[in-house]
Amino acid sequence: MTDKIIKRVRGKGRGWVFTPKDFLDLGTRASVDMALTRLLNSGSIRRIGRGLYDYPMMHDKLGLLTPDADMIVQAVAVQSGDKVITSGAQAANRLGISTQVPAKSSYATSGASRSKKVAGRTITLKRSRAPILDDASPQANAVLQVLAHLGKINVDSDIIRSLASRLDARDVKALQKARPQMAGWMSDAVLKIEIASNG
């Protein structure tokens, strides 16, 4: 069991953050926990929070590095079973809609709003005002988060064109399919994005 787990951990590469749930296909929870304890004691992995571990990245001068916030959030999502993606403010920055870089790592979740301190980082999870789609790319989900972040009155034709230019046909189709799950104005905005992407 220990060998199987460390093989998977190494396969994911340094910086990967994980939970016992990531290995339940290999055996019972008790045997997974025992193997993780062995790896922890040998220094192969590090515990960074309750039920959260990482395969730490090493730096020549700085030693062990703090894991990436996105990696932590993905593990938190596995742990809780909630969907978690980049928040509207971060998505707007990543998509080039806004030049403002959010000071704190904030994410949208399908679960309850909460803050979590992991490995010296504070991760803020806010309940999403837009649906988080299972069968859509991170890019398509980011567009919905940007719409929710900007709000109805700030979504003009320039924003629509800008968002449309960042989506491929598959993304547009996924958003179109999810329109019934959205607030009326957001559903209308998605329709405009679809028209702009076909234009």
Short mmCIF file of C-alpha atoms in Angstrom, two decimals:
data_model
loop_
_atom_site.label_atom_id
_atom_site.label_comp_id
_atom_site.label_asym_id
_atom_site.label_seq_id
_atom_site.Cartn_x
_atom_site.Cartn_y
_atom_site.Cartn_z
CA MET A 1 0.00 0.00 0.00
CA THR A 2 2.78 2.45 0.97
CA ASP A 3 4.61 1.72 -2.30
CA LYS A 4 1.45 2.21 -4.36
CA ILE A 5 0.70 5.54 -2.67
CA ILE A 6 4.22 6.98 -3.00
CA LYS A 7 4.28 5.87 -6.65
CA ARG A 8 1.09 7.85 -7.31
CA VAL A 9 2.36 10.84 -5.32
CA ARG A 10 5.65 10.92 -7.29
CA GLY A 11 3.71 10.51 -10.52
CA LYS A 12 1.77 13.69 -9.75
CA GLY A 13 5.01 15.57 -9.10
CA ARG A 14 6.28 17.90 -6.40
CA GLY A 15 3.77 20.46 -5.18
CA TRP A 16 0.80 18.09 -5.37
CA VAL A 17 -1.64 18.47 -2.46
CA PHE A 18 -3.81 15.47 -1.61
CA THR A 19 -6.16 13.84 0.87
CA PRO A 20 -6.66 10.20 1.92
CA LYS A 21 -9.67 10.15 -0.45
CA ASP A 22 -7.24 10.32 -3.40
CA PHE A 23 -6.16 6.73 -2.63
CA LEU A 24 -9.38 4.96 -1.63
CA ASP A 25 -9.32 3.02 -4.92
CA LEU A 26 -6.18 1.28 -3.57
CA GLY A 27 -7.67 -0.08 -0.33
CA THR A 28 -9.53 0.62 2.90
CA ARG A 29 -9.44 4.01 4.61
CA ALA A 30 -7.59 2.49 7.58
CA SER A 31 -4.85 1.02 5.37
CA VAL A 32 -4.53 4.31 3.46
CA ASP A 33 -4.22 6.26 6.73
CA MET A 34 -1.59 3.82 8.00
CA ALA A 35 0.45 4.13 4.79
CA LEU A 36 0.23 7.95 4.88
CA THR A 37 1.46 7.92 8.51
CA ARG A 38 4.45 5.79 7.44
CA LEU A 39 5.26 8.20 4.58
CA LEU A 40 4.85 11.15 6.94
CA ASN A 41 7.24 9.63 9.49
CA SER A 42 9.82 8.90 6.79
CA GLY A 43 9.67 12.53 5.61
CA SER A 44 8.46 11.58 2.10
CA ILE A 45 5.30 13.69 2.47
CA ARG A 46 4.21 16.56 4.73
CA ARG A 47 0.97 17.19 6.63
CA ILE A 48 -0.24 20.74 5.89
CA GLY A 49 -3.69 20.67 7.48
CA ARG A 50 -6.34 18.35 8.86
CA GLY A 51 -6.53 15.48 6.40
CA LEU A 52 -4.37 17.42 3.90
CA TYR A 53 -0.87 16.47 2.77
CA ASP A 54 1.58 17.59 0.11
CA TYR A 55 4.60 16.28 -1.76
CA PRO A 56 6.64 19.38 -0.96
CA MET A 57 8.57 21.36 -3.51
CA MET A 58 12.18 21.95 -2.56
CA HIS A 59 14.25 25.08 -3.11
CA ASP A 60 18.07 25.11 -2.94
CA LYS A 61 18.22 28.08 -0.56
CA LEU A 62 14.70 28.34 0.89
CA GLY A 63 14.16 24.65 1.65
CA LEU A 64 10.56 23.39 1.67
CA LEU A 65 8.15 25.70 -0.17
CA THR A 66 4.53 26.50 0.70
CA PRO A 67 2.15 24.71 -1.68
CA ASP A 68 0.35 26.65 -4.41
CA ALA A 69 -3.09 28.00 -3.38
CA ASP A 70 -4.78 26.40 -6.43
CA MET A 71 -3.36 23.00 -5.46
CA ILE A 72 -4.60 23.39 -1.88
CA VAL A 73 -8.09 24.34 -3.09
CA GLN A 74 -8.33 21.31 -5.39
CA ALA A 75 -7.52 19.05 -2.42
CA VAL A 76 -10.05 20.90 -0.22
CA ALA A 77 -12.67 20.26 -2.94
CA VAL A 78 -11.85 16.53 -2.95
CA GLN A 79 -12.03 16.51 0.86
CA SER A 80 -15.41 18.27 1.11
CA GLY A 81 -17.02 16.96 -2.08
CA ASP A 82 -17.89 20.56 -3.06
CA LYS A 83 -17.05 22.07 -6.43
CA VAL A 84 -14.44 24.81 -6.15
CA ILE A 85 -13.13 27.15 -8.86
CA THR A 86 -11.38 30.49 -9.25
CA SER A 87 -13.43 33.42 -7.92
CA GLY A 88 -14.82 36.16 -10.15
CA ALA A 89 -12.12 38.71 -9.28
CA GLN A 90 -9.31 36.25 -10.02
CA ALA A 91 -11.06 34.96 -13.13
CA ALA A 92 -11.46 38.52 -14.43
CA ASN A 93 -7.73 39.06 -13.98
CA ARG A 94 -6.76 35.74 -15.60
CA LEU A 95 -9.05 36.34 -18.58
CA GLY A 96 -7.64 39.84 -19.05
CA ILE A 97 -10.96 41.57 -18.25
CA SER A 98 -9.43 43.34 -15.26
CA THR A 99 -5.83 44.39 -14.52
CA GLN A 100 -6.45 44.24 -10.76
CA VAL A 101 -4.74 41.35 -9.02
CA PRO A 102 -6.73 40.24 -5.94
CA ALA A 103 -4.58 40.46 -2.78
CA LYS A 104 -6.01 37.27 -1.28
CA SER A 105 -6.65 33.85 -2.76
CA SER A 106 -10.42 33.65 -3.08
CA TYR A 107 -12.44 30.88 -4.69
CA ALA A 108 -16.06 30.22 -5.58
CA THR A 109 -17.62 27.05 -4.19
CA SER A 110 -20.87 25.11 -4.53
CA GLY A 111 -20.68 24.60 -0.73
CA ALA A 112 -20.88 26.98 2.21
CA SER A 113 -18.77 30.15 2.45
CA ARG A 114 -15.78 29.70 4.76
CA SER A 115 -12.12 30.49 5.33
CA LYS A 116 -9.50 27.81 5.80
CA LYS A 117 -5.94 28.24 7.04
CA VAL A 118 -3.64 25.72 5.37
CA ALA A 119 0.17 25.74 5.38
CA GLY A 120 0.28 29.37 6.46
CA ARG A 121 -2.11 30.48 3.72
CA THR A 122 -5.67 31.67 4.27
CA ILE A 123 -7.96 30.32 1.59
CA THR A 124 -11.33 32.07 1.28
CA LEU A 125 -14.22 30.08 -0.19
CA LYS A 126 -17.37 32.00 -1.11
CA ARG A 127 -20.62 30.40 -2.15
CA SER A 128 -20.90 30.90 -5.90
CA ARG A 129 -23.64 33.15 -7.28
CA ALA A 130 -23.25 31.43 -10.64
CA PRO A 131 -23.66 27.70 -11.31
CA ILE A 132 -20.39 25.72 -11.33
CA LEU A 133 -20.66 23.38 -14.29
CA ASP A 134 -19.34 19.81 -14.17
CA ASP A 135 -19.22 19.31 -17.92
CA ALA A 136 -17.57 22.61 -18.83
CA SER A 137 -13.94 23.71 -19.06
CA PRO A 138 -12.29 25.95 -16.42
CA GLN A 139 -12.45 28.71 -19.04
CA ALA A 140 -16.25 28.43 -19.44
CA ASN A 141 -16.73 28.34 -15.65
CA ALA A 142 -14.44 31.37 -15.32
CA VAL A 143 -16.71 33.32 -17.69
CA LEU A 144 -19.72 32.65 -15.44
CA GLN A 145 -17.74 33.76 -12.39
CA VAL A 146 -16.73 36.98 -14.18
CA LEU A 147 -20.38 37.70 -15.05
CA ALA A 148 -21.42 37.12 -11.40
CA HIS A 149 -18.51 39.28 -10.18
CA LEU A 150 -19.27 42.20 -12.50
CA GLY A 151 -23.06 42.10 -12.02
CA LYS A 152 -25.82 42.87 -14.49
CA ILE A 153 -25.24 46.64 -14.84
CA ASN A 154 -21.51 46.31 -15.62
CA VAL A 155 -21.77 43.71 -18.38
CA ASP A 156 -21.69 45.79 -21.57
CA SER A 157 -21.11 44.87 -25.21
CA ASP A 158 -17.30 45.23 -24.83
CA ILE A 159 -17.28 42.71 -21.97
CA ILE A 160 -19.52 40.35 -23.97
CA ARG A 161 -17.15 40.52 -26.99
CA SER A 162 -14.10 40.10 -24.76
CA LEU A 163 -15.54 37.01 -23.03
CA ALA A 164 -16.73 35.52 -26.33
CA SER A 165 -13.21 35.81 -27.78
CA ARG A 166 -11.87 33.59 -24.99
CA LEU A 167 -14.25 30.68 -25.58
CA ASP A 168 -14.19 27.90 -28.14
CA ALA A 169 -17.30 26.29 -29.66
CA ARG A 170 -17.38 23.55 -26.99
CA ASP A 171 -17.32 26.14 -24.18
CA VAL A 172 -20.15 28.12 -25.76
CA LYS A 173 -22.22 24.95 -26.15
CA ALA A 174 -21.68 24.02 -22.45
CA LEU A 175 -22.75 27.51 -21.34
CA GLN A 176 -25.77 27.45 -23.65
CA LYS A 177 -26.87 24.08 -22.22
CA ALA A 178 -26.60 25.43 -18.63
CA ARG A 179 -28.70 28.58 -19.24
CA PRO A 180 -31.76 27.22 -17.34
CA GLN A 181 -29.61 27.03 -14.16
CA MET A 182 -28.71 30.75 -14.32
CA ALA A 183 -30.35 33.97 -13.22
CA GLY A 184 -32.34 35.55 -16.07
CA TRP A 185 -29.86 38.35 -16.81
CA MET A 186 -26.92 35.93 -16.82
CA SER A 187 -28.77 33.60 -19.18
CA ASP A 188 -29.33 36.61 -21.50
CA ALA A 189 -25.62 37.52 -21.27
CA VAL A 190 -24.67 33.95 -22.27
CA LEU A 191 -27.01 34.23 -25.26
CA LYS A 192 -25.23 37.47 -26.28
CA ILE A 193 -21.84 35.74 -25.83
CA GLU A 194 -23.03 32.94 -28.12
CA ILE A 195 -24.13 35.45 -30.78
CA ALA A 196 -20.83 37.37 -30.47
CA SER A 197 -18.76 34.18 -30.77
CA ASN A 198 -20.60 33.23 -33.97
CA GLY A 199 -20.28 36.76 -35.38
#
